[in-house]
PDB file of C-alpha atoms in Angstrom:
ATOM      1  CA  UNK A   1     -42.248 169.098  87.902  1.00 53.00           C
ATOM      2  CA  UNK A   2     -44.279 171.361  85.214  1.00 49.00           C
ATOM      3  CA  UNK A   3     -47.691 171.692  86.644  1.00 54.00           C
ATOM      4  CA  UNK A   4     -50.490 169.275  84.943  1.00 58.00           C
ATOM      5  CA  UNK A   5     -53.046 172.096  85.279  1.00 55.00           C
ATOM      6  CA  UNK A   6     -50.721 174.585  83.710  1.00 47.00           C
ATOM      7  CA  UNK A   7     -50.775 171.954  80.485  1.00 52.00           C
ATOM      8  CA  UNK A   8     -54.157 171.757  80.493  1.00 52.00           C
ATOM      9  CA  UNK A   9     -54.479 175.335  80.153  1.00 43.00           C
ATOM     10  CA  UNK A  10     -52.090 175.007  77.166  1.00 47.00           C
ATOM     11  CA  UNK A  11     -54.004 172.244  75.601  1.00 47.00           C
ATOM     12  CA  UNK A  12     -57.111 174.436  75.308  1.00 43.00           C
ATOM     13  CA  UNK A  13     -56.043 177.415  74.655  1.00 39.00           C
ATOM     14  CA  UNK A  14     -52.572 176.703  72.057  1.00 43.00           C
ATOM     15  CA  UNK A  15     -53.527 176.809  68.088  1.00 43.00           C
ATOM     16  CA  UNK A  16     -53.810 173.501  66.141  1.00 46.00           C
ATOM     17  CA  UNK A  17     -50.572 173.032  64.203  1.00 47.00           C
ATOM     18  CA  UNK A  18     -50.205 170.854  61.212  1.00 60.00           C
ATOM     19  CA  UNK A  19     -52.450 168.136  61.117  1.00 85.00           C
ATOM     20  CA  UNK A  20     -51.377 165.125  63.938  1.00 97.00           C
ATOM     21  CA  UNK A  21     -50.989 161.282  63.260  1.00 98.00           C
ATOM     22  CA  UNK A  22     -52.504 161.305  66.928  1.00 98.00           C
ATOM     23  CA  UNK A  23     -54.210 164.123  68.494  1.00 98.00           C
ATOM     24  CA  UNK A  24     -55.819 162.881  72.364  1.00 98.00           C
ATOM     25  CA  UNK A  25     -56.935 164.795  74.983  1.00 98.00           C
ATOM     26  CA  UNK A  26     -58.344 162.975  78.149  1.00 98.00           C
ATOM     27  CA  UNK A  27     -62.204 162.875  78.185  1.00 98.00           C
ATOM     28  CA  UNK A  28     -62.531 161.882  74.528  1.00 98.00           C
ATOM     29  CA  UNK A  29     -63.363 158.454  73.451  1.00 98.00           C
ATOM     30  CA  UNK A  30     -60.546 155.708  73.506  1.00 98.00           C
ATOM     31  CA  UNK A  31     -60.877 155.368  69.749  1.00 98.00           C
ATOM     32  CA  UNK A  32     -59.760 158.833  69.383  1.00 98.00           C
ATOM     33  CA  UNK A  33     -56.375 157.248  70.378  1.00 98.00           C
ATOM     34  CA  UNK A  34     -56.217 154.415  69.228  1.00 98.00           C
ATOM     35  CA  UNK A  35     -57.500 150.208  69.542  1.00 98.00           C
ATOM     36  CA  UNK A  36     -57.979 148.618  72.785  1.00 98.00           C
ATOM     37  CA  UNK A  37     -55.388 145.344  73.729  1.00 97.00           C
ATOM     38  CA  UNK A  38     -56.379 144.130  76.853  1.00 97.00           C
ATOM     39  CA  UNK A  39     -55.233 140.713  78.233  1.00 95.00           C
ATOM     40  CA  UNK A  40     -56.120 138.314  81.174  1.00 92.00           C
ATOM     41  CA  UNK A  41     -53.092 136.213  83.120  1.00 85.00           C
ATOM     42  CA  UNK A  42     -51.510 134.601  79.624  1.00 86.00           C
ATOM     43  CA  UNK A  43     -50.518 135.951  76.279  1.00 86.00           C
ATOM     44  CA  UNK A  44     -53.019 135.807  73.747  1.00 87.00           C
ATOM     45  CA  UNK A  45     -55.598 135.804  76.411  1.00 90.00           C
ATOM     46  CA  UNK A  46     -57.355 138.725  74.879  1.00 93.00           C
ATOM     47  CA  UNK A  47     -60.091 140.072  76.738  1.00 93.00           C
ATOM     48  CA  UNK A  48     -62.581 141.863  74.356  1.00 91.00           C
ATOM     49  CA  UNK A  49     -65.322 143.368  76.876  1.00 89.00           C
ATOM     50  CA  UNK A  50     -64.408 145.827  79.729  1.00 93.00           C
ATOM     51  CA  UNK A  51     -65.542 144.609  83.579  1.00 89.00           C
ATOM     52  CA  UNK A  52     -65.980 147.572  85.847  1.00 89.00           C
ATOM     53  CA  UNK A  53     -63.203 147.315  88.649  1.00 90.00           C
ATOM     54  CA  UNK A  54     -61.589 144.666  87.284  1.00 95.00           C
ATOM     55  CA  UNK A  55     -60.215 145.822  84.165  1.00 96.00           C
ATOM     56  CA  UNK A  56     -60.923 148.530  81.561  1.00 97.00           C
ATOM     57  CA  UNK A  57     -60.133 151.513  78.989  1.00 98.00           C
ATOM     58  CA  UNK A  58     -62.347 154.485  79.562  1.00 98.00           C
ATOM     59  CA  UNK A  59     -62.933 158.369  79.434  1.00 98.00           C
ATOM     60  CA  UNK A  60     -63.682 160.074  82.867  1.00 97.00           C
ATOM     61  CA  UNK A  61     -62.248 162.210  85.258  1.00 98.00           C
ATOM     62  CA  UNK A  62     -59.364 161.917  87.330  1.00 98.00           C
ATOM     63  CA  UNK A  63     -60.526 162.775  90.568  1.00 96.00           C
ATOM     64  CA  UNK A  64     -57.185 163.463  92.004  1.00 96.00           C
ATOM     65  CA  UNK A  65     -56.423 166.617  90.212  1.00 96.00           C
ATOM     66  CA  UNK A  66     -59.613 166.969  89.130  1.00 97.00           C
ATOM     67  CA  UNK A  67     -58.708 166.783  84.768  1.00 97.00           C
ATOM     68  CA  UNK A  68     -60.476 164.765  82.496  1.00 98.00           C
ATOM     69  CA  UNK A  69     -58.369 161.770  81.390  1.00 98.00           C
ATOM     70  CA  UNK A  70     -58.227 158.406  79.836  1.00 98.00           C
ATOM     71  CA  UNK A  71     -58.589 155.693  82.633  1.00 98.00           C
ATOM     72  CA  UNK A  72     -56.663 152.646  82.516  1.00 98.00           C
ATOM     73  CA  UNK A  73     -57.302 149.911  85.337  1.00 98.00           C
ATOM     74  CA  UNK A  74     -55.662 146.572  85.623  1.00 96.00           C
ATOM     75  CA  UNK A  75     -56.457 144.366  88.450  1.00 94.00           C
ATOM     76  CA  UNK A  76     -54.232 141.122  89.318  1.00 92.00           C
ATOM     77  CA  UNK A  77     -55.648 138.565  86.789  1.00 90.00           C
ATOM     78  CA  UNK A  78     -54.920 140.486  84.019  1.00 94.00           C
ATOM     79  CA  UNK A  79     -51.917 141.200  82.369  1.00 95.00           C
ATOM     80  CA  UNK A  80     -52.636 143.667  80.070  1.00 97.00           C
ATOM     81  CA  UNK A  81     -54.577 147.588  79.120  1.00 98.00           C
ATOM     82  CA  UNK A  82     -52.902 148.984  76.637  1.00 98.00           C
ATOM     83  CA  UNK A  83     -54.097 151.562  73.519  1.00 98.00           C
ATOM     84  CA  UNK A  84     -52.243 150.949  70.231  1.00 98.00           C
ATOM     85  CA  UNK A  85     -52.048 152.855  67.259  1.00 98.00           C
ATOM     86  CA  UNK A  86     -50.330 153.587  63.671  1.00 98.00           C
ATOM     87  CA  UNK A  87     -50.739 150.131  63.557  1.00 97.00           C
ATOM     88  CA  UNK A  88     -51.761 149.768  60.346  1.00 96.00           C
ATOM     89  CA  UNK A  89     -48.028 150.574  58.508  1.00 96.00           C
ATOM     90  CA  UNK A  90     -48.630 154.299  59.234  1.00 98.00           C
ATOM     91  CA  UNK A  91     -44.917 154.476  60.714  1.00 98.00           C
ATOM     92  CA  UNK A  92     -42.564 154.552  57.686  1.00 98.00           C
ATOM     93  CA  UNK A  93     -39.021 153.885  57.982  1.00 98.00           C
ATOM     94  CA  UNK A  94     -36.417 156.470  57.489  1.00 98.00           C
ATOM     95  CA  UNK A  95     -38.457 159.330  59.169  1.00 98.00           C
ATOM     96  CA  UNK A  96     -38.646 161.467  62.368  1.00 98.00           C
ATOM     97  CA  UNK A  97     -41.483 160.821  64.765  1.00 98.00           C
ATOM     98  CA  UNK A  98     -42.076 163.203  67.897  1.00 98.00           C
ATOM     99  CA  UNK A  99     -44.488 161.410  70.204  1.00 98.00           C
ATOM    100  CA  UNK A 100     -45.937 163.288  73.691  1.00 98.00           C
ATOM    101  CA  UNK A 101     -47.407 161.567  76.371  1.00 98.00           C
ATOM    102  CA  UNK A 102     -48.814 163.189  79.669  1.00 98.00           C
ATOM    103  CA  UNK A 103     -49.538 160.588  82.014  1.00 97.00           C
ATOM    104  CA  UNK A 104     -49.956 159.704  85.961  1.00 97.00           C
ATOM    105  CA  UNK A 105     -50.295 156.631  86.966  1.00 97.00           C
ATOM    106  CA  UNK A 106     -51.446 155.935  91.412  1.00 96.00           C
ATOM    107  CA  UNK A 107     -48.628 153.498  91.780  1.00 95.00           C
ATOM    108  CA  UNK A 108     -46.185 151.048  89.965  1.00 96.00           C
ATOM    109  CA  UNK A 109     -44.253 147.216  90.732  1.00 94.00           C
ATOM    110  CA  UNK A 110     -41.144 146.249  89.133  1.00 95.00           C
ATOM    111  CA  UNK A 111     -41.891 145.371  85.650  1.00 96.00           C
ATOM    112  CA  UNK A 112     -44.954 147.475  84.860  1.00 97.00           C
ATOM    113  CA  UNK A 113     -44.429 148.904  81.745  1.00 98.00           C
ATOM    114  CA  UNK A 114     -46.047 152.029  80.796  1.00 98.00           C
ATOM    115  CA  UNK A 115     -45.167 152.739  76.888  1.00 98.00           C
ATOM    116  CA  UNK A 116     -43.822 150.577  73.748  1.00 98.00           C
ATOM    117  CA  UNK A 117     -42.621 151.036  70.561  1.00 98.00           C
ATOM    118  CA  UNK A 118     -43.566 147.636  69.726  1.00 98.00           C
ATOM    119  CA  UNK A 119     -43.241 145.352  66.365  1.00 98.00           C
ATOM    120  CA  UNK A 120     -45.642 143.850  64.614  1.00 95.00           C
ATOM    121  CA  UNK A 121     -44.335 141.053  63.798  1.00 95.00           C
ATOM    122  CA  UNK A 122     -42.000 139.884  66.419  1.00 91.00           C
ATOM    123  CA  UNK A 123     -40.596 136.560  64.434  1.00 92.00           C
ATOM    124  CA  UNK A 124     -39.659 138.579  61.267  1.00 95.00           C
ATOM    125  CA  UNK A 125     -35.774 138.537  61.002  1.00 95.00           C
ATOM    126  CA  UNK A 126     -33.993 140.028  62.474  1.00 96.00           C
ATOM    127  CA  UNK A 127     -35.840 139.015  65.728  1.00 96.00           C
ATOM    128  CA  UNK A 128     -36.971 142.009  67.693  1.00 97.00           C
ATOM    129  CA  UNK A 129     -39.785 142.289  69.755  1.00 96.00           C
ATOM    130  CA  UNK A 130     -40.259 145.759  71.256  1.00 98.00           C
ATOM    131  CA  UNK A 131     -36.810 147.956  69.897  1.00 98.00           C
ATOM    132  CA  UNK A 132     -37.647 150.228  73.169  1.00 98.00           C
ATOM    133  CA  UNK A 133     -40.281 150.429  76.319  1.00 98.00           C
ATOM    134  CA  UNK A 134     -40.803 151.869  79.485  1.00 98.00           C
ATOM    135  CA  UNK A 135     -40.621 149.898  82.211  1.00 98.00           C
ATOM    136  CA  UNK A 136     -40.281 150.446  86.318  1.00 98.00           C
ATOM    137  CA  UNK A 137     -37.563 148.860  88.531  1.00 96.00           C
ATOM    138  CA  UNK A 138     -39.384 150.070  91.589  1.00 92.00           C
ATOM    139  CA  UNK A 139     -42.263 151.823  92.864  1.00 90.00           C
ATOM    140  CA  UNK A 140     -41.027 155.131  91.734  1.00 93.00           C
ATOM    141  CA  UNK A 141     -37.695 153.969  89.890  1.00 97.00           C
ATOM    142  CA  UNK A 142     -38.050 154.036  85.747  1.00 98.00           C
ATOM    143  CA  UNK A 143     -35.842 152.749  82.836  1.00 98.00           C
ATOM    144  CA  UNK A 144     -36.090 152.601  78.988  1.00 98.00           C
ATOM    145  CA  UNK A 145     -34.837 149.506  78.045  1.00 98.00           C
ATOM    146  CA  UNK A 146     -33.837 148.373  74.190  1.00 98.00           C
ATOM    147  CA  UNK A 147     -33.821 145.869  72.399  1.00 98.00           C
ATOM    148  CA  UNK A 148     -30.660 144.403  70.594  1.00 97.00           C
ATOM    149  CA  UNK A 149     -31.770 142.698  67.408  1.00 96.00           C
ATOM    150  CA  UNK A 150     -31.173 138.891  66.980  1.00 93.00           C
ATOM    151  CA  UNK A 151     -31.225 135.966  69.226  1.00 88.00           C
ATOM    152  CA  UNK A 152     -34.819 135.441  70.465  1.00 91.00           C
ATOM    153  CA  UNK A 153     -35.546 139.019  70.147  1.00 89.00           C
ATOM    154  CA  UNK A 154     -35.645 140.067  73.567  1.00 92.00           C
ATOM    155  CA  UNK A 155     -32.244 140.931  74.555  1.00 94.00           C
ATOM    156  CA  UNK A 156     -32.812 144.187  76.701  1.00 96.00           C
ATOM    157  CA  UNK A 157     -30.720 146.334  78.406  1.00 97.00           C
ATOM    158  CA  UNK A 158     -31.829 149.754  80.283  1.00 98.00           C
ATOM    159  CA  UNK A 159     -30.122 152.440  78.434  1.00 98.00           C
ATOM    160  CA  UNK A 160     -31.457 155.506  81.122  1.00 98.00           C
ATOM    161  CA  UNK A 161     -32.752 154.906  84.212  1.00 98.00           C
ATOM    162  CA  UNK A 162     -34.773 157.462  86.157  1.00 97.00           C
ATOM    163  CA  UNK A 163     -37.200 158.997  88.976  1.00 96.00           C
ATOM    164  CA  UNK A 164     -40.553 159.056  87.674  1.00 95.00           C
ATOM    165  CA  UNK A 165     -44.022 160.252  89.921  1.00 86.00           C
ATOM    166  CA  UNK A 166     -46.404 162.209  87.177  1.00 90.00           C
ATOM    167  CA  UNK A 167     -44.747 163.797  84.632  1.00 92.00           C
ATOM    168  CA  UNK A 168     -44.986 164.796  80.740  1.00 97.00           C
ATOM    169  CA  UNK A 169     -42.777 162.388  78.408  1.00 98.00           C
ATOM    170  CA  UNK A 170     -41.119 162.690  75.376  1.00 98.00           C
ATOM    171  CA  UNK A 171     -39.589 161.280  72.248  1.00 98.00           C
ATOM    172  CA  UNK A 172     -37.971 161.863  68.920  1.00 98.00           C
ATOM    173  CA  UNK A 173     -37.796 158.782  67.250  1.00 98.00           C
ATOM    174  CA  UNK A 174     -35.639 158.204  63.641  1.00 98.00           C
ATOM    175  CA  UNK A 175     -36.662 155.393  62.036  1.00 98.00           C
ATOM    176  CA  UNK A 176     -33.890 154.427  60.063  1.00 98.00           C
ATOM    177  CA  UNK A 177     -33.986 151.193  58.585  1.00 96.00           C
ATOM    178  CA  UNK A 178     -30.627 150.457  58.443  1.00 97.00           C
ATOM    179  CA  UNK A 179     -29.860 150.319  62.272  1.00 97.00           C
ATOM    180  CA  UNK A 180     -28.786 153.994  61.962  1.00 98.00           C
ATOM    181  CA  UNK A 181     -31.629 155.362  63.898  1.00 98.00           C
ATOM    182  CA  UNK A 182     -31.449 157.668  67.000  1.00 98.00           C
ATOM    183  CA  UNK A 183     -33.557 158.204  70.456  1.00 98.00           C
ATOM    184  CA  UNK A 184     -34.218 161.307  72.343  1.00 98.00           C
ATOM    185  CA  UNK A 185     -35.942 160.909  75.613  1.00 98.00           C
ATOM    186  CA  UNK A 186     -37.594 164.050  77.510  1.00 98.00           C
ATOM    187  CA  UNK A 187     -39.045 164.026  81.185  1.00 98.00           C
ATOM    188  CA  UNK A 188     -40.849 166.547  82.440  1.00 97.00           C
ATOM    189  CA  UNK A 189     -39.254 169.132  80.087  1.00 96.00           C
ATOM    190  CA  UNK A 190     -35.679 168.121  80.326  1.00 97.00           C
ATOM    191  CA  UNK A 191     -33.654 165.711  77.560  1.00 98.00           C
ATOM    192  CA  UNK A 192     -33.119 162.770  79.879  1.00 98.00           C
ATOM    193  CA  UNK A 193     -31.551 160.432  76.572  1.00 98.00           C
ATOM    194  CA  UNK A 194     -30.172 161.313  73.599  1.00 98.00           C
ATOM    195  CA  UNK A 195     -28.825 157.630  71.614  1.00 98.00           C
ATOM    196  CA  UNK A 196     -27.603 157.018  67.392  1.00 98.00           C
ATOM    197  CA  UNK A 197     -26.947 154.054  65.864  1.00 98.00           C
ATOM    198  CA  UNK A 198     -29.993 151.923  66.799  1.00 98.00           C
ATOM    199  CA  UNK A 199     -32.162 150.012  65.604  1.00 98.00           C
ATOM    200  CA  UNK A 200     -35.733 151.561  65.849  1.00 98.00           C
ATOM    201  CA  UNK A 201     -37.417 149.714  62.411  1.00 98.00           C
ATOM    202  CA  UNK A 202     -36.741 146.048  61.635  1.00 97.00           C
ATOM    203  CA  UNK A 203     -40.583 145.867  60.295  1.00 97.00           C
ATOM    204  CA  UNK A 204     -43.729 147.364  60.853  1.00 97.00           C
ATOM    205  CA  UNK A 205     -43.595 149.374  64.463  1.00 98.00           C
ATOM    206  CA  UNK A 206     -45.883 151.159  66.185  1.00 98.00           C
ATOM    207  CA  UNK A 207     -46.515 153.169  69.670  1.00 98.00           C
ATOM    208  CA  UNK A 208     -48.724 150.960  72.675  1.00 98.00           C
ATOM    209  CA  UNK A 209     -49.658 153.062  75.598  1.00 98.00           C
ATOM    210  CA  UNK A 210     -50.710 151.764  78.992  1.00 98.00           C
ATOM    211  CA  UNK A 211     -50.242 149.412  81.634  1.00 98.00           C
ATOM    212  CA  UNK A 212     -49.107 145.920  81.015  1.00 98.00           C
ATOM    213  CA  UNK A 213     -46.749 142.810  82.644  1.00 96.00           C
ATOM    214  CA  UNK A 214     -45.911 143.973  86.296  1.00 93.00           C
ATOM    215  CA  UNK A 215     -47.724 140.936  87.882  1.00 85.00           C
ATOM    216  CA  UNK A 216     -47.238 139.454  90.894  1.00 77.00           C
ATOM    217  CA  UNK A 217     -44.978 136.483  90.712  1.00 74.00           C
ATOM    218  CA  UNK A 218     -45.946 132.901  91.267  1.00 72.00           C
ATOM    219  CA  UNK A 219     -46.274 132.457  95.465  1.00 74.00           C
ATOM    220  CA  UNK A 220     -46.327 136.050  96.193  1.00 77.00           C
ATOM    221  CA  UNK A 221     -48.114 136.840  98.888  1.00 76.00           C
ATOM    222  CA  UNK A 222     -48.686 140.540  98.128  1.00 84.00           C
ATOM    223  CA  UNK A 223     -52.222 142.405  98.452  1.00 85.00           C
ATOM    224  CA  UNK A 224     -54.206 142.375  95.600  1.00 84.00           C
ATOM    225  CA  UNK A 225     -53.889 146.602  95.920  1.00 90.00           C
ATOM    226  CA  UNK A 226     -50.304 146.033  94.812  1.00 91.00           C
ATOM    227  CA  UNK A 227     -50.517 144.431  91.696  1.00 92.00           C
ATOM    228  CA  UNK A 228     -53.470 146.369  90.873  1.00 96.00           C
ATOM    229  CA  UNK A 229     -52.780 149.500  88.537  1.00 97.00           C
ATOM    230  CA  UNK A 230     -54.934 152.659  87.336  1.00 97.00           C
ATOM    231  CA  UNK A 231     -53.202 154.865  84.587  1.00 98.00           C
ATOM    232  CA  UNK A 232     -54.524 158.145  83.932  1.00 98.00           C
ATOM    233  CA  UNK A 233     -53.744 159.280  80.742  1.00 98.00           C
ATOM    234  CA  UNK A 234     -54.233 163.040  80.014  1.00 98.00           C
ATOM    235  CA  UNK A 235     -52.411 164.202  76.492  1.00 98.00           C
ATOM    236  CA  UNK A 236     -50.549 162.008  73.791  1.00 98.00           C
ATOM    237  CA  UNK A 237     -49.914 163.662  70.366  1.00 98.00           C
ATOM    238  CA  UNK A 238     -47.731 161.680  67.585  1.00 98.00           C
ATOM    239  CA  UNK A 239     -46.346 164.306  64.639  1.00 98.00           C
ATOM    240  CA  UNK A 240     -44.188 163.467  61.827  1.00 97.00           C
ATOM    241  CA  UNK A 241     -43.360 167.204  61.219  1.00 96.00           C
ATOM    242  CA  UNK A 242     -41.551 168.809  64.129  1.00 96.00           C
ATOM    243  CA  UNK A 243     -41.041 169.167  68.216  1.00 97.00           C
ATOM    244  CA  UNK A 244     -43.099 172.026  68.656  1.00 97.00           C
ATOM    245  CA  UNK A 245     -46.180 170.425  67.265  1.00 98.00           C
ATOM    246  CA  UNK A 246     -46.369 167.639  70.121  1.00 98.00           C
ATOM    247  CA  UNK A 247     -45.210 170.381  72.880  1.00 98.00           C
ATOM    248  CA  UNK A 248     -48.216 170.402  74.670  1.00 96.00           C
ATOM    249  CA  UNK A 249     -47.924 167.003  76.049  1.00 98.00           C
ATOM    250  CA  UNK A 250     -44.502 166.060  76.124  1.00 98.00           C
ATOM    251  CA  UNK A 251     -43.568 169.221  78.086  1.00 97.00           C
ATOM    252  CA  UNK A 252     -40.555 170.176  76.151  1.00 97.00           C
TER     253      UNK A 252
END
């Protein structure tokens, strides 16, 4: 595993490159990265002011390793904390996008998902809700799933399936708008993924970063500690140029 300290070193003390679509270090303000999308137990349920403990989106340290970071907590009646961003029809089609994303979260359940490219309009044809995410089989067990277009626009399958603890992610996204596009996916410096011919923009798309679904199913008689999640979020960076311009956080 690269070091998280030995990042942080880089993060401070590597030039500024070309100028970023998203450019976050942990300790700045959440707006810096993006819009807050925080849900109680049902979809649509939005949630629009932060409850200490319970759930919220905020700057402070990570007392663990002791680096400032982005905290995400989630506790069982809600569903969703999630940052998006490039919302707006930023993300063209037929482009390269290099995303980085240095993140550690205390623990994970089976269906926690931790990163989507998600579209914006899930009912424009042809149907697809979120072409790719990030989402745990296990405590410790991770796959990227994707998204077939068509049907009811959630026909996933796991296309990579992984070990994941703390680690610096990855990806090189083409956005090809004629199902043509390609994936790479990068863990903790290595190329985990490398996919063509699929289809990453069927309509407006964007990156979501966070915690969201994982809940504990109806009659479970789990601890509340289980289904309750803290993400600590320390780097993301989003570049339509090249690889090297996102290095610092996704550790390639």
């Amino acid at each position: 595993m690269i070091a998280l300290n030995v990042l942080l070193f880089a993060f401070v003390t590597i030039g500024a490159h070309a100028k970023l679509l998203v450019d976050y270090t942990g300790g700045e303000p959440v707006s810096r990265l993006g819009v807050t999308d925080m849900e109680a137990r049902s979809l649509h349920q939005h949630v629009l002011v932060m409850t200490p403990n319970t759930v919220f989106i905020r700057p402070e340290n990570d007392t663990t390793l002791d680096m400032p970071a982005l905290h995400y907590k989630r506790t069982p009646q809600y569903r969703r904390a999630e940052v998006k961003a490039l919302h707006k029809g930023e993300i063209k089609p037929n482009k390269k996008y290099y995303i980085g994303y240095t993140v550690r979260l205390d623990h994970a359940a089976p269906g926690l998902v931790m990163f989507q490219w998600k579209k914006q309009d899930k009912y424009a044809n042809p149907k697809q809700n979120i072409p790719f995410h990030l989402t745990f089989k296990g405590a410790d067990r991770l796959a990227l799933e994707y998204t077939t277009p068509g049907s009811n626009g959630s026909n996933r399958s796991a296309i990579w399936t992984g070990d994941f603890k703390c680690a610096p992610l990855g990806f090189v996204i083409d956005t090809d708008d004629n199902c043509g596009g390609s994936l790479e996916f990068w863990l903790d410096g290595k190329r985990e993924l490398k996919r063509g011919d699929l289809c990453l923009f069927t309509g407006d798309t964007h990156p979501k970063w966070g915690i969201y679904r994982g809940e504990a199913q109806p009659g479970s008689r789990q601890a509340a500690s289980a289904h309750t999640f803290n993400s600590y979020v320390y780097r993301v960076q989003v570049s339509e140029g090249n690889k090297t311009e996102v290095a610092t956080s996704a550790g390639w």
